[in-house]
Amino acid sequence: MRVIISPAKKMQVDTDTFVCNDLPALLPKTRVLMEYIQGLSYAEQKALWACNDRIARENAERFAAMDLREALTPAILAYDGIQYTSMGPAVFENSQFDYVQRHLRILSGFYGVLRPMDGVVPYRLEMQAKAKVSGTRNLYEFWGDDLYQEVLDESRVIVNLASVEYSRCIGKYLVPGDRFITCVFGEEEQGKVVQKGVYAKMARGDMVRYMAEINAEAPEQLRAFDRSGYRFDEAHSTDTEYVFIRKTVPGRKRQERS
């Protein structure tokens, strides 16, 4: 079984906490992307990243000096977002690190697929970026089925904790015999399940930690997940979508909307 998650836009450097086990498996294609971005003008880079001037200049400097083999941070520590904070990899026990290294894969517009202990450098490149590289129209076309092939293991079971932007890189290439299960974290409102961005990201991180703690080897084990107020909801779930509903505290919803 493999578990897929999205990267975070914000990244950090930590070359001291852990030694990187390896380099990313799809590094040759990452180098192609790096050289493509390095060849763009600053205005073209900024348009590609769709960000403000401060972030664009920071990343232009990063790419100008980029070395894909030096000063590397383990991928699971490099991303600094809500999901990763909730996951808390910095305080994983050894057995939990072993678990995520075997089962967890981080999808990336720049690196393709990352194992948690693969060494990375800070970058900015979202999967939806309008990059026309090597004759392709976008990054989805550039990567093709590489991400799917790299993620899949002998079980052919994939638990999807990634955003739509990234999960479509895998879902597009599924074939009969594959089992692709998307976890949905939401609240029930007027009979519909509504996902709230921050809470859903937190729950995805909590789910990764939960799976590592119980050493989950089958997706059915995820149904017992009961953190951050979420509970498995059988009525809304299917074989391909596990829905977890968060019960709101009376009065809290009004406060959240104020």
PDB file of C-alpha atoms in Angstrom:
ATOM      1  CA  MET A   1       0.000   0.000   0.000  1.00  0.00           C
ATOM      2  CA  ARG A   2       1.176   3.483  -0.874  1.00  0.00           C
ATOM      3  CA  VAL A   3      -0.029   6.827   0.487  1.00  0.00           C
ATOM      4  CA  ILE A   4       0.243  10.012  -1.559  1.00  0.00           C
ATOM      5  CA  ILE A   5       0.273  13.589  -0.249  1.00  0.00           C
ATOM      6  CA  SER A   6       0.807  17.032  -1.753  1.00  0.00           C
ATOM      7  CA  PRO A   7       3.860  19.223  -1.151  1.00  0.00           C
ATOM      8  CA  ALA A   8       3.660  22.625   0.565  1.00  0.00           C
ATOM      9  CA  LYS A   9       4.512  25.943  -1.085  1.00  0.00           C
ATOM     10  CA  LYS A  10       6.675  27.071   1.818  1.00  0.00           C
ATOM     11  CA  MET A  11       9.961  25.230   2.305  1.00  0.00           C
ATOM     12  CA  GLN A  12      12.783  25.241   4.825  1.00  0.00           C
ATOM     13  CA  VAL A  13      16.375  24.034   4.984  1.00  0.00           C
ATOM     14  CA  ASP A  14      17.422  21.499   7.622  1.00  0.00           C
ATOM     15  CA  THR A  15      20.694  19.770   6.838  1.00  0.00           C
ATOM     16  CA  ASP A  16      21.461  18.821  10.448  1.00  0.00           C
ATOM     17  CA  THR A  17      18.561  16.814  11.922  1.00  0.00           C
ATOM     18  CA  PHE A  18      18.770  13.778   9.611  1.00  0.00           C
ATOM     19  CA  VAL A  19      21.041  12.525   6.859  1.00  0.00           C
ATOM     20  CA  CYS A  20      19.269  12.111   3.530  1.00  0.00           C
ATOM     21  CA  ASN A  21      19.005   8.475   2.479  1.00  0.00           C
ATOM     22  CA  ASP A  22      18.987   9.013  -1.246  1.00  0.00           C
ATOM     23  CA  LEU A  23      18.363  11.315  -4.188  1.00  0.00           C
ATOM     24  CA  PRO A  24      14.917  11.561  -5.821  1.00  0.00           C
ATOM     25  CA  ALA A  25      14.192   8.789  -8.298  1.00  0.00           C
ATOM     26  CA  LEU A  26      13.184  11.151 -11.108  1.00  0.00           C
ATOM     27  CA  LEU A  27      16.095  13.579 -10.696  1.00  0.00           C
ATOM     28  CA  PRO A  28      17.104  13.586 -14.405  1.00  0.00           C
ATOM     29  CA  LYS A  29      13.742  15.120 -15.314  1.00  0.00           C
ATOM     30  CA  THR A  30      14.047  17.547 -12.397  1.00  0.00           C
ATOM     31  CA  ARG A  31      17.305  18.762 -13.908  1.00  0.00           C
ATOM     32  CA  VAL A  32      15.487  19.412 -17.194  1.00  0.00           C
ATOM     33  CA  LEU A  33      12.952  21.545 -15.298  1.00  0.00           C
ATOM     34  CA  MET A  34      15.699  23.363 -13.427  1.00  0.00           C
ATOM     35  CA  GLU A  35      17.515  24.272 -16.654  1.00  0.00           C
ATOM     36  CA  TYR A  36      14.235  25.362 -18.255  1.00  0.00           C
ATOM     37  CA  ILE A  37      13.488  27.747 -15.373  1.00  0.00           C
ATOM     38  CA  GLN A  38      17.067  29.020 -15.279  1.00  0.00           C
ATOM     39  CA  GLY A  39      16.728  29.903 -18.962  1.00  0.00           C
ATOM     40  CA  LEU A  40      13.675  32.108 -18.402  1.00  0.00           C
ATOM     41  CA  SER A  41      13.856  35.837 -17.857  1.00  0.00           C
ATOM     42  CA  TYR A  42      12.904  37.150 -14.426  1.00  0.00           C
ATOM     43  CA  ALA A  43       9.547  38.352 -15.779  1.00  0.00           C
ATOM     44  CA  GLU A  44       8.871  34.903 -17.253  1.00  0.00           C
ATOM     45  CA  GLN A  45       9.837  33.208 -13.996  1.00  0.00           C
ATOM     46  CA  LYS A  46       7.522  35.449 -12.002  1.00  0.00           C
ATOM     47  CA  ALA A  47       4.652  34.720 -14.392  1.00  0.00           C
ATOM     48  CA  LEU A  48       5.349  30.992 -14.107  1.00  0.00           C
ATOM     49  CA  TRP A  49       5.269  31.119 -10.314  1.00  0.00           C
ATOM     50  CA  ALA A  50       2.248  33.482 -10.180  1.00  0.00           C
ATOM     51  CA  CYS A  51       3.522  35.154  -7.009  1.00  0.00           C
ATOM     52  CA  ASN A  52       4.478  38.549  -5.645  1.00  0.00           C
ATOM     53  CA  ASP A  53       7.812  40.225  -6.292  1.00  0.00           C
ATOM     54  CA  ARG A  54       9.394  39.247  -2.961  1.00  0.00           C
ATOM     55  CA  ILE A  55       8.704  35.532  -3.470  1.00  0.00           C
ATOM     56  CA  ALA A  56       9.704  35.695  -7.127  1.00  0.00           C
ATOM     57  CA  ARG A  57      13.080  37.269  -6.342  1.00  0.00           C
ATOM     58  CA  GLU A  58      13.740  34.739  -3.580  1.00  0.00           C
ATOM     59  CA  ASN A  59      13.090  31.859  -5.956  1.00  0.00           C
ATOM     60  CA  ALA A  60      14.959  33.437  -8.856  1.00  0.00           C
ATOM     61  CA  GLU A  61      18.001  33.541  -6.561  1.00  0.00           C
ATOM     62  CA  ARG A  62      17.401  29.946  -5.529  1.00  0.00           C
ATOM     63  CA  PHE A  63      17.339  28.711  -9.111  1.00  0.00           C
ATOM     64  CA  ALA A  64      20.337  30.787 -10.136  1.00  0.00           C
ATOM     65  CA  ALA A  65      22.485  29.077  -7.483  1.00  0.00           C
ATOM     66  CA  MET A  66      20.717  25.695  -7.430  1.00  0.00           C
ATOM     67  CA  ASP A  67      22.678  22.483  -6.926  1.00  0.00           C
ATOM     68  CA  LEU A  68      20.478  19.383  -6.836  1.00  0.00           C
ATOM     69  CA  ARG A  69      23.083  17.307  -4.998  1.00  0.00           C
ATOM     70  CA  GLU A  70      24.338  19.623  -2.254  1.00  0.00           C
ATOM     71  CA  ALA A  71      22.920  21.071   1.000  1.00  0.00           C
ATOM     72  CA  LEU A  72      19.968  18.711   0.888  1.00  0.00           C
ATOM     73  CA  THR A  73      17.053  18.486   3.326  1.00  0.00           C
ATOM     74  CA  PRO A  74      14.987  15.288   3.732  1.00  0.00           C
ATOM     75  CA  ALA A  75      11.759  15.907   1.839  1.00  0.00           C
ATOM     76  CA  ILE A  76       9.510  15.216   4.811  1.00  0.00           C
ATOM     77  CA  LEU A  77      11.268  17.983   6.776  1.00  0.00           C
ATOM     78  CA  ALA A  78      11.665  20.386   3.860  1.00  0.00           C
ATOM     79  CA  TYR A  79       7.989  21.204   3.389  1.00  0.00           C
ATOM     80  CA  ASP A  80       6.560  23.650   5.905  1.00  0.00           C
ATOM     81  CA  GLY A  81       2.771  23.613   5.703  1.00  0.00           C
ATOM     82  CA  ILE A  82      -0.293  22.789   7.786  1.00  0.00           C
ATOM     83  CA  GLN A  83      -0.357  19.140   6.787  1.00  0.00           C
ATOM     84  CA  TYR A  84       3.315  18.638   7.648  1.00  0.00           C
ATOM     85  CA  THR A  85       2.984  20.461  10.975  1.00  0.00           C
ATOM     86  CA  SER A  86       0.085  18.170  11.942  1.00  0.00           C
ATOM     87  CA  MET A  87       2.056  15.140  10.830  1.00  0.00           C
ATOM     88  CA  GLY A  88       4.953  16.135  13.101  1.00  0.00           C
ATOM     89  CA  PRO A  89       7.739  14.164  11.371  1.00  0.00           C
ATOM     90  CA  ALA A  90      10.452  15.837  13.464  1.00  0.00           C
ATOM     91  CA  VAL A  91       9.235  13.842  16.476  1.00  0.00           C
ATOM     92  CA  PHE A  92       8.620  10.529  14.703  1.00  0.00           C
ATOM     93  CA  GLU A  93      10.009   7.438  16.377  1.00  0.00           C
ATOM     94  CA  ASN A  94      12.349   5.258  14.321  1.00  0.00           C
ATOM     95  CA  SER A  95       9.582   2.785  13.503  1.00  0.00           C
ATOM     96  CA  GLN A  96       7.381   5.611  12.229  1.00  0.00           C
ATOM     97  CA  PHE A  97      10.161   6.907   9.987  1.00  0.00           C
ATOM     98  CA  ASP A  98      10.608   3.376   8.643  1.00  0.00           C
ATOM     99  CA  TYR A  99       6.874   3.167   7.969  1.00  0.00           C
ATOM    100  CA  VAL A 100       6.586   6.420   6.029  1.00  0.00           C
ATOM    101  CA  GLN A 101       9.750   5.673   4.077  1.00  0.00           C
ATOM    102  CA  ARG A 102       8.119   2.439   2.864  1.00  0.00           C
ATOM    103  CA  HIS A 103       4.594   3.705   2.309  1.00  0.00           C
ATOM    104  CA  LEU A 104       4.470   7.506   1.953  1.00  0.00           C
ATOM    105  CA  ARG A 105       5.143   9.345  -1.302  1.00  0.00           C
ATOM    106  CA  ILE A 106       5.140  13.129  -1.745  1.00  0.00           C
ATOM    107  CA  LEU A 107       4.054  14.363  -5.174  1.00  0.00           C
ATOM    108  CA  SER A 108       5.858  17.392  -6.570  1.00  0.00           C
ATOM    109  CA  GLY A 109       5.719  19.530  -9.693  1.00  0.00           C
ATOM    110  CA  PHE A 110       9.515  19.844  -9.593  1.00  0.00           C
ATOM    111  CA  TYR A 111      10.686  16.450  -8.309  1.00  0.00           C
ATOM    112  CA  GLY A 112       7.810  14.256  -9.481  1.00  0.00           C
ATOM    113  CA  VAL A 113       7.725  11.760  -6.617  1.00  0.00           C
ATOM    114  CA  LEU A 114       9.660  11.881  -3.362  1.00  0.00           C
ATOM    115  CA  ARG A 115      10.289   9.371  -0.633  1.00  0.00           C
ATOM    116  CA  PRO A 116      10.338  11.034   2.795  1.00  0.00           C
ATOM    117  CA  MET A 117      14.118  10.805   3.174  1.00  0.00           C
ATOM    118  CA  ASP A 118      15.031  11.848  -0.363  1.00  0.00           C
ATOM    119  CA  GLY A 119      17.213  14.957  -0.336  1.00  0.00           C
ATOM    120  CA  VAL A 120      15.732  18.117  -1.837  1.00  0.00           C
ATOM    121  CA  VAL A 121      16.475  21.828  -2.140  1.00  0.00           C
ATOM    122  CA  PRO A 122      13.949  24.679  -1.802  1.00  0.00           C
ATOM    123  CA  TYR A 123      12.101  25.490  -5.028  1.00  0.00           C
ATOM    124  CA  ARG A 124       8.828  26.885  -6.286  1.00  0.00           C
ATOM    125  CA  LEU A 125       6.905  25.060  -9.009  1.00  0.00           C
ATOM    126  CA  GLU A 126       3.288  24.061  -8.596  1.00  0.00           C
ATOM    127  CA  MET A 127       1.879  21.277 -10.742  1.00  0.00           C
ATOM    128  CA  GLN A 128      -0.580  23.659 -12.373  1.00  0.00           C
ATOM    129  CA  ALA A 129       2.162  26.083 -13.438  1.00  0.00           C
ATOM    130  CA  LYS A 130       2.036  26.874 -17.159  1.00  0.00           C
ATOM    131  CA  ALA A 131       5.418  25.360 -17.972  1.00  0.00           C
ATOM    132  CA  LYS A 132       5.949  24.278 -21.572  1.00  0.00           C
ATOM    133  CA  VAL A 133       9.004  22.078 -21.241  1.00  0.00           C
ATOM    134  CA  SER A 134      10.596  19.811 -23.846  1.00  0.00           C
ATOM    135  CA  GLY A 135       7.735  20.274 -26.278  1.00  0.00           C
ATOM    136  CA  THR A 136       4.985  19.561 -23.734  1.00  0.00           C
ATOM    137  CA  ARG A 137       2.042  21.860 -22.989  1.00  0.00           C
ATOM    138  CA  ASN A 138       2.186  21.659 -19.182  1.00  0.00           C
ATOM    139  CA  LEU A 139       3.701  19.751 -16.270  1.00  0.00           C
ATOM    140  CA  TYR A 140       1.023  17.065 -16.366  1.00  0.00           C
ATOM    141  CA  GLU A 141       2.083  16.246 -19.892  1.00  0.00           C
ATOM    142  CA  PHE A 142       5.784  16.611 -19.045  1.00  0.00           C
ATOM    143  CA  TRP A 143       5.575  14.042 -16.241  1.00  0.00           C
ATOM    144  CA  GLY A 144       3.156  11.738 -18.075  1.00  0.00           C
ATOM    145  CA  ASP A 145       2.701   8.460 -16.209  1.00  0.00           C
ATOM    146  CA  ASP A 146       6.071   8.706 -14.443  1.00  0.00           C
ATOM    147  CA  LEU A 147       4.455   9.587 -11.105  1.00  0.00           C
ATOM    148  CA  TYR A 148       1.953   6.745 -11.345  1.00  0.00           C
ATOM    149  CA  GLN A 149       4.660   4.216 -12.167  1.00  0.00           C
ATOM    150  CA  GLU A 150       6.872   5.445  -9.340  1.00  0.00           C
ATOM    151  CA  VAL A 151       4.088   5.437  -6.731  1.00  0.00           C
ATOM    152  CA  LEU A 152       2.594   2.038  -7.509  1.00  0.00           C
ATOM    153  CA  ASP A 153       3.796  -1.000  -5.549  1.00  0.00           C
ATOM    154  CA  GLU A 154       2.961  -4.696  -5.732  1.00  0.00           C
ATOM    155  CA  SER A 155      -0.262  -4.248  -3.752  1.00  0.00           C
ATOM    156  CA  ARG A 156      -1.645  -1.808  -6.368  1.00  0.00           C
ATOM    157  CA  VAL A 157      -3.406   0.002  -3.484  1.00  0.00           C
ATOM    158  CA  ILE A 158      -3.048   3.792  -3.256  1.00  0.00           C
ATOM    159  CA  VAL A 159      -4.484   5.885  -0.425  1.00  0.00           C
ATOM    160  CA  ASN A 160      -5.006   9.410  -1.684  1.00  0.00           C
ATOM    161  CA  LEU A 161      -4.386  12.224   0.815  1.00  0.00           C
ATOM    162  CA  ALA A 162      -3.331  14.669  -1.894  1.00  0.00           C
ATOM    163  CA  SER A 163      -5.159  17.656  -3.347  1.00  0.00           C
ATOM    164  CA  VAL A 164      -6.951  17.359  -6.699  1.00  0.00           C
ATOM    165  CA  GLU A 165      -4.117  19.303  -8.357  1.00  0.00           C
ATOM    166  CA  TYR A 166      -1.688  16.502  -7.519  1.00  0.00           C
ATOM    167  CA  SER A 167      -3.864  13.392  -7.260  1.00  0.00           C
ATOM    168  CA  ARG A 168      -4.928  13.765 -10.896  1.00  0.00           C
ATOM    169  CA  CYS A 169      -1.323  12.906 -11.850  1.00  0.00           C
ATOM    170  CA  ILE A 170      -2.042   9.410 -10.526  1.00  0.00           C
ATOM    171  CA  GLY A 171      -5.773   9.004 -11.090  1.00  0.00           C
ATOM    172  CA  LYS A 172      -5.489   9.612 -14.829  1.00  0.00           C
ATOM    173  CA  TYR A 173      -3.403   6.479 -15.311  1.00  0.00           C
ATOM    174  CA  LEU A 174      -5.226   3.966 -13.119  1.00  0.00           C
ATOM    175  CA  VAL A 175      -6.022   0.620 -14.730  1.00  0.00           C
ATOM    176  CA  PRO A 176      -8.305  -2.273 -13.758  1.00  0.00           C
ATOM    177  CA  GLY A 177      -6.819  -3.994 -10.741  1.00  0.00           C
ATOM    178  CA  ASP A 178      -5.655  -0.756  -9.118  1.00  0.00           C
ATOM    179  CA  ARG A 179      -7.394   0.358  -5.947  1.00  0.00           C
ATOM    180  CA  PHE A 180      -7.398   4.127  -5.439  1.00  0.00           C
ATOM    181  CA  ILE A 181      -9.016   5.348  -2.211  1.00  0.00           C
ATOM    182  CA  THR A 182      -9.491   9.054  -1.561  1.00  0.00           C
ATOM    183  CA  CYS A 183      -9.902  10.227   2.023  1.00  0.00           C
ATOM    184  CA  VAL A 184     -12.329  13.129   2.439  1.00  0.00           C
ATOM    185  CA  PHE A 185     -12.394  15.171   5.646  1.00  0.00           C
ATOM    186  CA  GLY A 186     -15.396  17.429   6.021  1.00  0.00           C
ATOM    187  CA  GLU A 187     -18.436  18.612   7.910  1.00  0.00           C
ATOM    188  CA  GLU A 188     -22.026  17.728   7.145  1.00  0.00           C
ATOM    189  CA  GLU A 189     -24.100  20.730   6.127  1.00  0.00           C
ATOM    190  CA  GLN A 190     -27.658  20.249   4.913  1.00  0.00           C
ATOM    191  CA  GLY A 191     -26.961  16.652   3.991  1.00  0.00           C
ATOM    192  CA  LYS A 192     -23.770  17.448   2.059  1.00  0.00           C
ATOM    193  CA  VAL A 193     -20.144  16.936   3.049  1.00  0.00           C
ATOM    194  CA  VAL A 194     -18.253  20.226   2.908  1.00  0.00           C
ATOM    195  CA  GLN A 195     -14.464  20.300   3.223  1.00  0.00           C
ATOM    196  CA  LYS A 196     -12.873  23.214   5.090  1.00  0.00           C
ATOM    197  CA  GLY A 197      -9.352  23.800   3.777  1.00  0.00           C
ATOM    198  CA  VAL A 198      -7.381  24.253   6.990  1.00  0.00           C
ATOM    199  CA  TYR A 199      -9.134  21.456   8.878  1.00  0.00           C
ATOM    200  CA  ALA A 200      -8.824  19.056   5.950  1.00  0.00           C
ATOM    201  CA  LYS A 201      -5.082  19.726   5.652  1.00  0.00           C
ATOM    202  CA  MET A 202      -4.628  19.159   9.379  1.00  0.00           C
ATOM    203  CA  ALA A 203      -6.562  15.890   9.167  1.00  0.00           C
ATOM    204  CA  ARG A 204      -4.437  14.635   6.283  1.00  0.00           C
ATOM    205  CA  GLY A 205      -1.333  15.147   8.383  1.00  0.00           C
ATOM    206  CA  ASP A 206      -3.009  13.496  11.363  1.00  0.00           C
ATOM    207  CA  MET A 207      -3.934  10.532   9.169  1.00  0.00           C
ATOM    208  CA  VAL A 208      -0.324   9.984   8.048  1.00  0.00           C
ATOM    209  CA  ARG A 209       0.832  10.027  11.671  1.00  0.00           C
ATOM    210  CA  TYR A 210      -2.008   7.691  12.671  1.00  0.00           C
ATOM    211  CA  MET A 211      -1.106   5.205   9.947  1.00  0.00           C
ATOM    212  CA  ALA A 212       2.545   5.266  11.014  1.00  0.00           C
ATOM    213  CA  GLU A 213       1.615   4.747  14.669  1.00  0.00           C
ATOM    214  CA  ILE A 214      -0.587   1.705  13.989  1.00  0.00           C
ATOM    215  CA  ASN A 215       1.650   0.413  11.171  1.00  0.00           C
ATOM    216  CA  ALA A 216      -1.331   0.271   8.818  1.00  0.00           C
ATOM    217  CA  GLU A 217      -0.982  -2.215   5.981  1.00  0.00           C
ATOM    218  CA  ALA A 218      -4.571  -2.251   4.678  1.00  0.00           C
ATOM    219  CA  PRO A 219      -6.851   0.696   3.859  1.00  0.00           C
ATOM    220  CA  GLU A 220      -9.652  -0.747   5.975  1.00  0.00           C
ATOM    221  CA  GLN A 221      -7.592   0.088   9.066  1.00  0.00           C
ATOM    222  CA  LEU A 222      -8.023   3.784   8.294  1.00  0.00           C
ATOM    223  CA  ARG A 223     -11.711   3.606   9.187  1.00  0.00           C
ATOM    224  CA  ALA A 224     -10.805   3.614  12.882  1.00  0.00           C
ATOM    225  CA  PHE A 225      -9.209   7.074  12.549  1.00  0.00           C
ATOM    226  CA  ASP A 226     -10.663   9.331  15.248  1.00  0.00           C
ATOM    227  CA  ARG A 227      -8.490  12.425  15.559  1.00  0.00           C
ATOM    228  CA  SER A 228      -9.202  16.161  15.354  1.00  0.00           C
ATOM    229  CA  GLY A 229     -12.883  15.426  15.907  1.00  0.00           C
ATOM    230  CA  TYR A 230     -13.244  13.289  12.766  1.00  0.00           C
ATOM    231  CA  ARG A 231     -15.027   9.941  12.592  1.00  0.00           C
ATOM    232  CA  PHE A 232     -15.487   7.567   9.679  1.00  0.00           C
ATOM    233  CA  ASP A 233     -18.943   8.005   8.132  1.00  0.00           C
ATOM    234  CA  GLU A 234     -20.108   4.819   6.480  1.00  0.00           C
ATOM    235  CA  ALA A 235     -23.256   6.395   5.043  1.00  0.00           C
ATOM    236  CA  HIS A 236     -21.283   8.837   2.892  1.00  0.00           C
ATOM    237  CA  SER A 237     -18.380   6.477   2.114  1.00  0.00           C
ATOM    238  CA  THR A 238     -17.833   4.117  -0.798  1.00  0.00           C
ATOM    239  CA  ASP A 239     -15.188   1.569  -1.764  1.00  0.00           C
ATOM    240  CA  THR A 240     -13.176   4.342  -3.434  1.00  0.00           C
ATOM    241  CA  GLU A 241     -13.897   7.239  -1.069  1.00  0.00           C
ATOM    242  CA  TYR A 242     -13.544   7.155   2.706  1.00  0.00           C
ATOM    243  CA  VAL A 243     -15.443  10.064   4.245  1.00  0.00           C
ATOM    244  CA  PHE A 244     -14.642  11.351   7.716  1.00  0.00           C
ATOM    245  CA  ILE A 245     -17.038  13.819   9.322  1.00  0.00           C
ATOM    246  CA  ARG A 246     -16.020  16.386  11.916  1.00  0.00           C
ATOM    247  CA  LYS A 247     -18.656  17.269  14.447  1.00  0.00           C
ATOM    248  CA  THR A 248     -18.632  21.003  15.153  1.00  0.00           C
ATOM    249  CA  VAL A 249     -19.049  22.363  18.654  1.00  0.00           C
ATOM    250  CA  PRO A 250     -22.245  24.451  19.038  1.00  0.00           C
ATOM    251  CA  GLY A 251     -21.387  28.117  18.641  1.00  0.00           C
ATOM    252  CA  ARG A 252     -17.982  27.395  17.146  1.00  0.00           C
ATOM    253  CA  LYS A 253     -19.174  27.610  13.541  1.00  0.00           C
ATOM    254  CA  ARG A 254     -20.516  31.116  14.079  1.00  0.00           C
ATOM    255  CA  GLN A 255     -17.150  32.138  15.533  1.00  0.00           C
ATOM    256  CA  GLU A 256     -15.261  30.635  12.559  1.00  0.00           C
ATOM    257  CA  ARG A 257     -17.367  32.649  10.132  1.00  0.00           C
ATOM    258  CA  SER A 258     -17.077  35.941  11.975  1.00  0.00           C
TER     259      SER A 258
END
